[in-house]
Short mmCIF file of C-alpha atoms and ligand atoms in Angstrom, two decimals:
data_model
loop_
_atom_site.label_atom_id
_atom_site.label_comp_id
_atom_site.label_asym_id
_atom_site.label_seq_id
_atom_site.Cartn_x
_atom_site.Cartn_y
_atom_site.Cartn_z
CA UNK T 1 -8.84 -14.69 -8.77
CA UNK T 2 -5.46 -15.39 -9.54
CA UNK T 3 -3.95 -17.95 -11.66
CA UNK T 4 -0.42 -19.18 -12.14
CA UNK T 5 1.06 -16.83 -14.87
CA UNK T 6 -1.21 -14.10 -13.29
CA UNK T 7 0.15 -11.36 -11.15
CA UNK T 8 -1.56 -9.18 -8.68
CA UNK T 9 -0.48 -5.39 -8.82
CA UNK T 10 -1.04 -2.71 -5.85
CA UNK T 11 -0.33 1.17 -6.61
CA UNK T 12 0.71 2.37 -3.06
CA UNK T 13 1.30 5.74 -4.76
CA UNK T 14 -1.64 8.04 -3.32
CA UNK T 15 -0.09 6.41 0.14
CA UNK T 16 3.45 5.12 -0.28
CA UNK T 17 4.66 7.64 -2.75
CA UNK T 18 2.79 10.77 -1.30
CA UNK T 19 3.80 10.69 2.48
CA UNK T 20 7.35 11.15 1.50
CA UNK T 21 6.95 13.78 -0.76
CA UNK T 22 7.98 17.21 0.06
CA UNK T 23 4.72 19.02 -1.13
CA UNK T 24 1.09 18.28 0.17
CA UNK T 25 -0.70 17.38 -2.79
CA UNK T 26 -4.56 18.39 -2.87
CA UNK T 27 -7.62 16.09 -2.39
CA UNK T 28 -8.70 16.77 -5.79
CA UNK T 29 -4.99 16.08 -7.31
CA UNK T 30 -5.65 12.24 -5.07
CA UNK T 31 -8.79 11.32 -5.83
CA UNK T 32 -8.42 11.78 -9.58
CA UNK T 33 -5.04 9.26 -9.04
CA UNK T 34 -6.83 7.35 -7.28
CA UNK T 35 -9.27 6.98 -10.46
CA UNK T 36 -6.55 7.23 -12.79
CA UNK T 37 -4.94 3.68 -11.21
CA UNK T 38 -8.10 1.62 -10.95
CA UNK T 39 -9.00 2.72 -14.54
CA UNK T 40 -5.43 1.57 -15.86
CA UNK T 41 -6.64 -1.85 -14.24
CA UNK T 42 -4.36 -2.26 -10.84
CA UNK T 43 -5.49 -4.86 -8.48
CA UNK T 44 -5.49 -2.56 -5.72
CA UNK T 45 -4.58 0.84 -4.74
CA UNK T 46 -3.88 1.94 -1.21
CA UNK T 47 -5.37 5.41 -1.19
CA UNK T 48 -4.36 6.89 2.34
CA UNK T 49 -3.29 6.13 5.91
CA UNK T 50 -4.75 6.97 8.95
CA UNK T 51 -1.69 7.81 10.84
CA UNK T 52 -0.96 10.89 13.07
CA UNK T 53 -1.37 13.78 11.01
CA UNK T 54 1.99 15.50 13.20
CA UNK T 55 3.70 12.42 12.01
CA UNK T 56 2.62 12.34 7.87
CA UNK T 57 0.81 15.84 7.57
CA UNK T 58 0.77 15.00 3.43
CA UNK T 59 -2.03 12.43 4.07
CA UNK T 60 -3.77 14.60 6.71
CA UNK T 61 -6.54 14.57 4.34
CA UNK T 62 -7.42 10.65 5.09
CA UNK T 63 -10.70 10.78 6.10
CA UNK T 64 -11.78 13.79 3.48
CA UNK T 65 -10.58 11.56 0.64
CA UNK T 66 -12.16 8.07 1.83
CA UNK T 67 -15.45 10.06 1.76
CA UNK T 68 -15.09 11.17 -1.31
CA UNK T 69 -14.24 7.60 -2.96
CA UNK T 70 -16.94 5.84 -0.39
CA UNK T 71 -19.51 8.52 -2.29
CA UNK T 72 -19.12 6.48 -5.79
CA UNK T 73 -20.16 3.16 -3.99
CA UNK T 74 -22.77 1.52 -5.80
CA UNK T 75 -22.95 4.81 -7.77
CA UNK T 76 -25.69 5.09 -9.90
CA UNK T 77 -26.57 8.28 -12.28
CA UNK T 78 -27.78 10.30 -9.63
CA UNK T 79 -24.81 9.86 -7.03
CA UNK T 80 -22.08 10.32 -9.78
CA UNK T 81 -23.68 13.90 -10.41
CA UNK T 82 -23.45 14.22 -6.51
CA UNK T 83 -20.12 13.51 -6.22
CA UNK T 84 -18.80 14.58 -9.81
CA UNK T 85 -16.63 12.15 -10.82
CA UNK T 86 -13.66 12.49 -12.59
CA UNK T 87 -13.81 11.01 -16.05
CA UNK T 88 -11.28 8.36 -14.91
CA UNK T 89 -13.53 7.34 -12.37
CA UNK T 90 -16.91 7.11 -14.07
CA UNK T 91 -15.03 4.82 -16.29
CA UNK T 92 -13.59 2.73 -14.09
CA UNK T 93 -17.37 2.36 -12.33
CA UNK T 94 -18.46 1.73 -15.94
CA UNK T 95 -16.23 -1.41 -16.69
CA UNK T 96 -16.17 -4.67 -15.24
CA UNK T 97 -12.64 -4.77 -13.82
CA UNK T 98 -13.20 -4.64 -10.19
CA UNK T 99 -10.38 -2.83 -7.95
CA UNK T 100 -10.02 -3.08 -4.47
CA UNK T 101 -9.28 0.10 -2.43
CA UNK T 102 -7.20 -0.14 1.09
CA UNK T 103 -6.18 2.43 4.11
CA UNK T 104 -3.21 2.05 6.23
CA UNK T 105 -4.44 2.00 10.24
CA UNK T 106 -1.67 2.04 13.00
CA UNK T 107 -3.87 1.51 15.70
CA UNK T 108 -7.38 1.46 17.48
CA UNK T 109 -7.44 5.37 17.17
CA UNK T 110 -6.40 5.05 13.29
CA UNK T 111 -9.53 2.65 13.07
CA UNK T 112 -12.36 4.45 14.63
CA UNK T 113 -11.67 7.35 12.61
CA UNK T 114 -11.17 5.48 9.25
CA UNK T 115 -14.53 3.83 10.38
CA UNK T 116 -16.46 6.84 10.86
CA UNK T 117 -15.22 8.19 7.26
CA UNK T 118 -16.13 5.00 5.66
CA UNK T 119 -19.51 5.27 4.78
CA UNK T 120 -21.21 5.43 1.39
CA UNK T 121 -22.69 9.75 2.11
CA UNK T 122 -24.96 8.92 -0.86
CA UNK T 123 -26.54 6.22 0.22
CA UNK T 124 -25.74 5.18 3.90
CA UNK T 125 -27.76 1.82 4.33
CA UNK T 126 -28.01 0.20 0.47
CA UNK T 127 -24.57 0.78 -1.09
CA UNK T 128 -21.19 -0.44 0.39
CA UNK T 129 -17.97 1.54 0.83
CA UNK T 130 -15.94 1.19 -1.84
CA UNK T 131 -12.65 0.95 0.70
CA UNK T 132 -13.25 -2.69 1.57
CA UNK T 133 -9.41 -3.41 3.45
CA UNK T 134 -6.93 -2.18 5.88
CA UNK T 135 -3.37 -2.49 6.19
CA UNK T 136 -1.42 -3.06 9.31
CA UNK T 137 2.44 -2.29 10.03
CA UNK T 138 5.13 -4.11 11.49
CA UNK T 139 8.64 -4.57 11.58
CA UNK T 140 11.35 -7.01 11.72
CA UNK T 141 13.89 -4.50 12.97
CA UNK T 142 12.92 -3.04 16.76
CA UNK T 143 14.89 -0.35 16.71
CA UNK T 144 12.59 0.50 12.94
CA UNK T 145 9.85 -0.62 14.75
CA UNK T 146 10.50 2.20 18.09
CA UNK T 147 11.45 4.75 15.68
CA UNK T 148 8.49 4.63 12.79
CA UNK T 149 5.66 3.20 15.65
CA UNK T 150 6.73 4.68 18.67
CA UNK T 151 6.31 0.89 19.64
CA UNK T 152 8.30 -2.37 19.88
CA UNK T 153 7.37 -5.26 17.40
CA UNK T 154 5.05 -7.06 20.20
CA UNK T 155 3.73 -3.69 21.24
CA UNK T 156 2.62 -3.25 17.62
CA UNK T 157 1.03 -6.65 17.76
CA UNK T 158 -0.95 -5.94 20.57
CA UNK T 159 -2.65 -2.99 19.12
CA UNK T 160 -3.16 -4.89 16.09
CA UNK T 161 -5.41 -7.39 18.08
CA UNK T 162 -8.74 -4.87 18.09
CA UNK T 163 -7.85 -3.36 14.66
CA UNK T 164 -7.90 -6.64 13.27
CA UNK T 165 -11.01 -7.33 15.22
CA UNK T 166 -12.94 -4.39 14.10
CA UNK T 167 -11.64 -5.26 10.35
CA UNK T 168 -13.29 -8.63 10.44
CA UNK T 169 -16.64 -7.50 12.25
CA UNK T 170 -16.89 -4.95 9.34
CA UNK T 171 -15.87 -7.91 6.87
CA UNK T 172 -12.66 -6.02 5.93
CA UNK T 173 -9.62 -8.15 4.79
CA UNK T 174 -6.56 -7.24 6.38
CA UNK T 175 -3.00 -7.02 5.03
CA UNK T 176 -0.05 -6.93 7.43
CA UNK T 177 3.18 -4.93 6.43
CA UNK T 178 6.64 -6.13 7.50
CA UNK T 179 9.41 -3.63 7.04
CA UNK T 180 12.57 -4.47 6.66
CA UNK T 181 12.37 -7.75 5.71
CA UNK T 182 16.49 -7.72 4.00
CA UNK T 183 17.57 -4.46 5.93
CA UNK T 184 17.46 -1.92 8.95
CA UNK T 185 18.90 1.63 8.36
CA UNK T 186 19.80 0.95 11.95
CA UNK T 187 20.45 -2.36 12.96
CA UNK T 188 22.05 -3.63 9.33
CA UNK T 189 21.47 -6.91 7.49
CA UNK T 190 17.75 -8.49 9.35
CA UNK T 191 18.38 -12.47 9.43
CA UNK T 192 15.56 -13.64 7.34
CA UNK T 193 14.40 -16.47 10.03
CA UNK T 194 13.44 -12.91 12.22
CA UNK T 195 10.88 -11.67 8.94
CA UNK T 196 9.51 -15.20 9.05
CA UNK T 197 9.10 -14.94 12.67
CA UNK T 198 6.47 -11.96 12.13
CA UNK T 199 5.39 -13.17 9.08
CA UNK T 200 3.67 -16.46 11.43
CA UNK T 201 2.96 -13.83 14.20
CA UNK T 202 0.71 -11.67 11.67
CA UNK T 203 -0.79 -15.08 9.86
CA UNK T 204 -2.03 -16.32 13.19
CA UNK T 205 -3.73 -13.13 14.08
CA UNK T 206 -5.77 -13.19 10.61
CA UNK T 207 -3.80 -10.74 8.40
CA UNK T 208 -5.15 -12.18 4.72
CA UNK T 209 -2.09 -10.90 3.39
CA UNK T 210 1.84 -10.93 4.77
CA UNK T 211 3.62 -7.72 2.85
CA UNK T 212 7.30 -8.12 3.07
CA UNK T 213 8.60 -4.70 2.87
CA UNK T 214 12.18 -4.11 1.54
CA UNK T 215 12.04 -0.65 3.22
CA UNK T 216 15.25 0.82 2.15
CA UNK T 217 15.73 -0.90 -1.08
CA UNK T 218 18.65 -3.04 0.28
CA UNK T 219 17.40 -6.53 -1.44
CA UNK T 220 19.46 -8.12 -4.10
CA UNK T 221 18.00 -11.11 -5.93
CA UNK T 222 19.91 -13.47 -3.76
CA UNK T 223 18.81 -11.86 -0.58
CA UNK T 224 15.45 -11.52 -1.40
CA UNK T 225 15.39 -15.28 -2.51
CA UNK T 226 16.91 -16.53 0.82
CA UNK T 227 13.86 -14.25 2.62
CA UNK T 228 11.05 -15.59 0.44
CA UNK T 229 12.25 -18.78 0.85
CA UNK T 230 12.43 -18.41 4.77
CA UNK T 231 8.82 -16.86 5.14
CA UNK T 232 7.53 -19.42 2.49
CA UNK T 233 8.89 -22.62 4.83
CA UNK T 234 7.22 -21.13 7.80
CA UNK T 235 4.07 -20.37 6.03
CA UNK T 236 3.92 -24.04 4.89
CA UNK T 237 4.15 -22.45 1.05
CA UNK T 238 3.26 -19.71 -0.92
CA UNK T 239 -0.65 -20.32 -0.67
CA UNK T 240 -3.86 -18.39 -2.38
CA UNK T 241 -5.98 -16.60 0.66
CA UNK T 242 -9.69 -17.36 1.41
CA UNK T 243 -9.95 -14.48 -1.18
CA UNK T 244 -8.34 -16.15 -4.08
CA UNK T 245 -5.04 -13.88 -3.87
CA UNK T 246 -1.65 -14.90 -2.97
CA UNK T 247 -0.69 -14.85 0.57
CA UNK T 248 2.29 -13.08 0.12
CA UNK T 249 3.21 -10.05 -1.53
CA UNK T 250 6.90 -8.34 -2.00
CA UNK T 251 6.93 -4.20 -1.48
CA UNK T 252 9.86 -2.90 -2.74
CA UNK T 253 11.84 0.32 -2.96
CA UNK T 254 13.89 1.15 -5.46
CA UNK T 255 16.81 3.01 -3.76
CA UNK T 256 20.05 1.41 -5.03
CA UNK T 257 18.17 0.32 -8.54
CA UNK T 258 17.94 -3.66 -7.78
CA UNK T 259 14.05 -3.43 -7.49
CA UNK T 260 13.82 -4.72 -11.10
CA UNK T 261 16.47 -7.54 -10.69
CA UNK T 262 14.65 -8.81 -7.33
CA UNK T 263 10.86 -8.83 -9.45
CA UNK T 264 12.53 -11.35 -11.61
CA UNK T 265 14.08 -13.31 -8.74
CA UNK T 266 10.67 -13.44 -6.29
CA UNK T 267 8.53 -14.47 -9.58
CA UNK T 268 11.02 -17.33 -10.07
CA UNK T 269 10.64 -17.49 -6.15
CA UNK T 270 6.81 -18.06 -6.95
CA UNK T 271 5.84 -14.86 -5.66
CA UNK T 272 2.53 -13.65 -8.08
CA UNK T 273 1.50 -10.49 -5.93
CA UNK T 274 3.61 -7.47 -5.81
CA UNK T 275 3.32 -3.63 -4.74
CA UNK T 276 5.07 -0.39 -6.79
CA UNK T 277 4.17 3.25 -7.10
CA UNK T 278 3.19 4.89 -10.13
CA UNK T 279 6.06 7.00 -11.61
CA UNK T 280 8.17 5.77 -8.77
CA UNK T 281 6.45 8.37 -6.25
CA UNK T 282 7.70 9.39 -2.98
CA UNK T 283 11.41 8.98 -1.70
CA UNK T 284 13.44 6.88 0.94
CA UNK T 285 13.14 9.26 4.14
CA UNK T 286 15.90 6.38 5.55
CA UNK T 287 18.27 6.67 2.44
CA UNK T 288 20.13 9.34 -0.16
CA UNK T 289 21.94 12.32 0.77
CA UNK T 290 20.65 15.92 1.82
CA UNK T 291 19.11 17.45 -0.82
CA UNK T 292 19.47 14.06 -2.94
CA UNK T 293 16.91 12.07 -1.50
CA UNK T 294 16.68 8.24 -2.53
CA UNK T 295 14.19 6.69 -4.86
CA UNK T 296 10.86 5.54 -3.92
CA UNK T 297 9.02 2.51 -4.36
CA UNK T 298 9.94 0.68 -8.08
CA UNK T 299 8.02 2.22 -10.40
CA UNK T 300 4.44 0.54 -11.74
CA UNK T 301 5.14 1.14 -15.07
CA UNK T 302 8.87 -0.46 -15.00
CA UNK T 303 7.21 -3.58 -12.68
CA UNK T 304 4.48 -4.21 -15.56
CA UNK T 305 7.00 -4.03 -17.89
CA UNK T 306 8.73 -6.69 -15.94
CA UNK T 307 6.31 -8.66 -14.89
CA UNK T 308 4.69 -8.70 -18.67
CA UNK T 309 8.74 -9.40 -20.60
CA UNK T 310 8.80 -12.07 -17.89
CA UNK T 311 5.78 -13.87 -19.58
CA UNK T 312 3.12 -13.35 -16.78
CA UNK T 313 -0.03 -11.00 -17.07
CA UNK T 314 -1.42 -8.64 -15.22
CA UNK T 315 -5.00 -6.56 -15.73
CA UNK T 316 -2.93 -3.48 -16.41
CA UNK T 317 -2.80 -1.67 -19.44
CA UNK T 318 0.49 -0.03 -19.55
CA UNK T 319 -0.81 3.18 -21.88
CA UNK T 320 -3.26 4.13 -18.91
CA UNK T 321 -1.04 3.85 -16.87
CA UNK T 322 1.53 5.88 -18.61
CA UNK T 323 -1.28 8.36 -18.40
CA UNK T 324 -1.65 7.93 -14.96
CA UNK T 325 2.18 8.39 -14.08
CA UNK T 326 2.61 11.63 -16.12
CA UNK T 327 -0.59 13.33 -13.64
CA UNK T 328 1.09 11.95 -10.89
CA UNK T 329 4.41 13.58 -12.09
CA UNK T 330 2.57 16.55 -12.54
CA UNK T 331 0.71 17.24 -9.03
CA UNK T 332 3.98 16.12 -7.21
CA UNK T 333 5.85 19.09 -9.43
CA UNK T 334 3.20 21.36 -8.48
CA UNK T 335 3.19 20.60 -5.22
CA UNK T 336 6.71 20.71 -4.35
CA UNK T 337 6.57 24.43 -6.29
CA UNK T 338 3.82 25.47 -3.83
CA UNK T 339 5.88 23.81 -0.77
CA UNK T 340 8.54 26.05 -1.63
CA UNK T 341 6.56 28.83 -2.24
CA UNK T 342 4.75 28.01 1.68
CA UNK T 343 1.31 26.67 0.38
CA UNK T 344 -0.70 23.53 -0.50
CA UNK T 345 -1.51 22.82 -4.55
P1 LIG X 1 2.30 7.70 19.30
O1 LIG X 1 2.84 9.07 19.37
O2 LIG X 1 3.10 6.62 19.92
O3 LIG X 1 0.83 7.56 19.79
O4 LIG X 1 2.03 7.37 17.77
P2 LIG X 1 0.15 7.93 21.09
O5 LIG X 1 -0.89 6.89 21.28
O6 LIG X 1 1.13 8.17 22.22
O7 LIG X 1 -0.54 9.34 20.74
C1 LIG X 1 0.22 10.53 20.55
C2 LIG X 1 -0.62 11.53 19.79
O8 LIG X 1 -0.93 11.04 18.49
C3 LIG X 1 -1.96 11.80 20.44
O9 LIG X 1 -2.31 13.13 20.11
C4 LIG X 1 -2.89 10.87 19.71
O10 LIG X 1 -4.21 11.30 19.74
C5 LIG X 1 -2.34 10.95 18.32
P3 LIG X 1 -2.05 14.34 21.12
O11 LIG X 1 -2.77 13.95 22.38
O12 LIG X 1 -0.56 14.44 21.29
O13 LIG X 1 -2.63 15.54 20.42
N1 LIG X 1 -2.61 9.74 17.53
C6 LIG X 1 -3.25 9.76 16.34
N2 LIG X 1 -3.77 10.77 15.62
C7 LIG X 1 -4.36 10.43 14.46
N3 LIG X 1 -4.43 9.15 13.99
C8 LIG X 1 -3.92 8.14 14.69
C9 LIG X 1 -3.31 8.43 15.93
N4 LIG X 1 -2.71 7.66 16.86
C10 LIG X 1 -2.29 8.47 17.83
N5 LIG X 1 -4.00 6.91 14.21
C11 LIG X 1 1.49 6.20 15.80
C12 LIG X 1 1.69 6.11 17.30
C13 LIG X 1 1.65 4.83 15.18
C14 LIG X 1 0.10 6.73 15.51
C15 LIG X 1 2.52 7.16 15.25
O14 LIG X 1 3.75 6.62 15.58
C16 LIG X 1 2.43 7.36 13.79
O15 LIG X 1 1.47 7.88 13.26
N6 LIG X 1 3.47 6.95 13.08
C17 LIG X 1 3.51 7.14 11.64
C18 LIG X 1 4.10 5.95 11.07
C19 LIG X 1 3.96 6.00 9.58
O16 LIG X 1 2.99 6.44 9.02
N7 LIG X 1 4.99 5.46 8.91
C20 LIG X 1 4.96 5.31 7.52
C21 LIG X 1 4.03 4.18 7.13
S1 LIG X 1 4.79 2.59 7.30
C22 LIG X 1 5.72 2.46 5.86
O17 LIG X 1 5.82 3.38 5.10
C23 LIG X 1 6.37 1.15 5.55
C24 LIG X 1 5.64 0.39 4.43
O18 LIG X 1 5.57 1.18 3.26
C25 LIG X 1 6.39 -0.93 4.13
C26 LIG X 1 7.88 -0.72 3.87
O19 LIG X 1 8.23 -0.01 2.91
O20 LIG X 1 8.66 -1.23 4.66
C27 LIG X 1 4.21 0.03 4.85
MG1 LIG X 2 7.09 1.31 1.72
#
């Protein structure tokens, strides 16, 4: 549930952040960050996608590492010595802070196979997954669309129609990603009336959630106002879902270093429900120079720290998750040492 001075916080990290990093970080190194988050108290993390491995090989593992988290589900004694649980993770499963874990699914082929991985291997028939939500991905740019989908905008509609389908026959909610909601690396400035012309498409087709993704970090508290405001009008307001969470929720990279000045604009915007990767994981693959590449997602820690200065709460605890940035740190260094040495960590 979410009040007025409460904010909802999603770690895309073990997603996000890790399919543009250079190294392929292990299963083990994901799960345990996976643990870390929920135990600092984030809302939500999104763990994996279920894209083509040839397109993101770094999240190849997707169907290894739902497994894995779907064996804690409704873990008791025995089926936490089954699955050996980091201690991150037996004390999130301990505490009464509930966290909700999501997938990214392109397509019908994305959701049979995120399907057949979510199961609870422990105990098939009593105890529920513990990945209870997919996310979906659009665009408000076509030419974005084409070259991260394969796929026009309506195209990726269309396939959206089954996946969403499945999702609500298997009483998953369903968020639906827009990318660039402020800017295109192709097509330039993206007139906000365009995101809010998605945003109602998605709605309509039962997407609990509308994530307005500022791809390539272009937003600047005035342009991310005049969007919110846009998708907001069409939406008939910023509304709670039949979950209790806000409708809408701002993704932002960091790659020109406005993230932090745009948090402060949406909240005034009334925007309570935002997404950031721990220790500012992953890297713009549209933005930054060879060798240089841009900034990820705005960091968890800094958007806390934001969020918190600003007067609003949040369930996190900012020393966990401190904790939970400097492992993160850690696999990515090891894993870009092992990319360059030609290996996985
Ligand atoms: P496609 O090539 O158009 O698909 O990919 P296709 O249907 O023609 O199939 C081609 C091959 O891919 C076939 O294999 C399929 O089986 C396979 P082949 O016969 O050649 O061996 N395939 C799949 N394999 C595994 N899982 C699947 C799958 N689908 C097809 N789900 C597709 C279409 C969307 C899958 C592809 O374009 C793709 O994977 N793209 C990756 C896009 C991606 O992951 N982008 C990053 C995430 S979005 C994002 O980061 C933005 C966000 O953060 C918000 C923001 O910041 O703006 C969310
Ligand atoms: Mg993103």
């Amino acid at each position: 549930m979410t009040t007025a001075k409460q904010v909802r916080i999603t770690d895309v990290s073990p997603r996000d952040g890790l399919q543009n990093e250079a190294g392929q970080v292990s299963t083990d190194d994901k799960f345990r960050l996976v643990g870390m988050l929920a135990a600092a108290g984030v809302d939500e993390v999104e763990c994996t996608s279920f894209v083509s491995p040839k397109w993101v090989p770094q999240l190849a593992d997707s169907a290894a590492l739902v497994t894995r988290i779907n064996a804690l589900g409704g873990a008791g004694p025995a089926s936490l010595e089954q699955v050996d649980p980091t201690p991150e993770w037996a004390e999130y499963l301990a505490g009464d802070s509930p966290c909700e874990f999501s997938v990214l699914v392109p397509n019908e082929k994305g959701m049979e196979s995120f399907l057949d991985a979510n199961v609870n291997p422990a105990r098939p028939m009593e105890a529920p997954p513990l990945v209870q939500k997919i996310a979906v991905f659009t665009a408000a740019s076509e030419t974005f669309s084409k070259r991260n989908t394969n796929a026009t905008i309506a195209e990726t509609l269309e396939r959206f129609v089954p996946v969403i389908s499945r999702a609500q026959q298997h009483l998953l909610s369903v968020r639906g990603y827009i990318s660039c909601v402020i800017a295109c690396p192709f097509e330039g400035p993206i007139a906000p009336q365009r995101v809010a012309d998605v945003a109602a498409k998605l709605a309509e087709m039962g997407c609990d959630e509308i994530d307005l993704g500022d791809t390539i970090g272009a937003g600047t508290p005035e342009t991310v106002t005049t969007m919110i405001q846009a998708v907001s009008q069409r939406l008939g307001g910023l509304r709670l879902n039949r979950l209790g969470q806000p409708v809408v929720v701002l993704h932002l990279h960091d790659t020109f270093g406005r993230a932090g000045e745009c948090v402060r604009a949406a909240l005034d915007c009334g925007i309570r429900s935002f997404d950031a990767s721990v220790a500012g994981l992953g890297g713009c693959p549209y933005a930054g120079t060879p060798g240089k590449p841009a900034p990820g997602n705005i960091a968890t820690e800094l958007l806390v720290r934001i969020i918190h200065d600003a007067g609003y709460t949040t369930g996190v605890r900012p020393a966990r998750l401190a904790e939970a940035a400097s492992f993160a740190r850690s696999t990515v260094t090891k894993a870009r040492a092992a990319a360059a040495a030609g290996g996985v960590s």
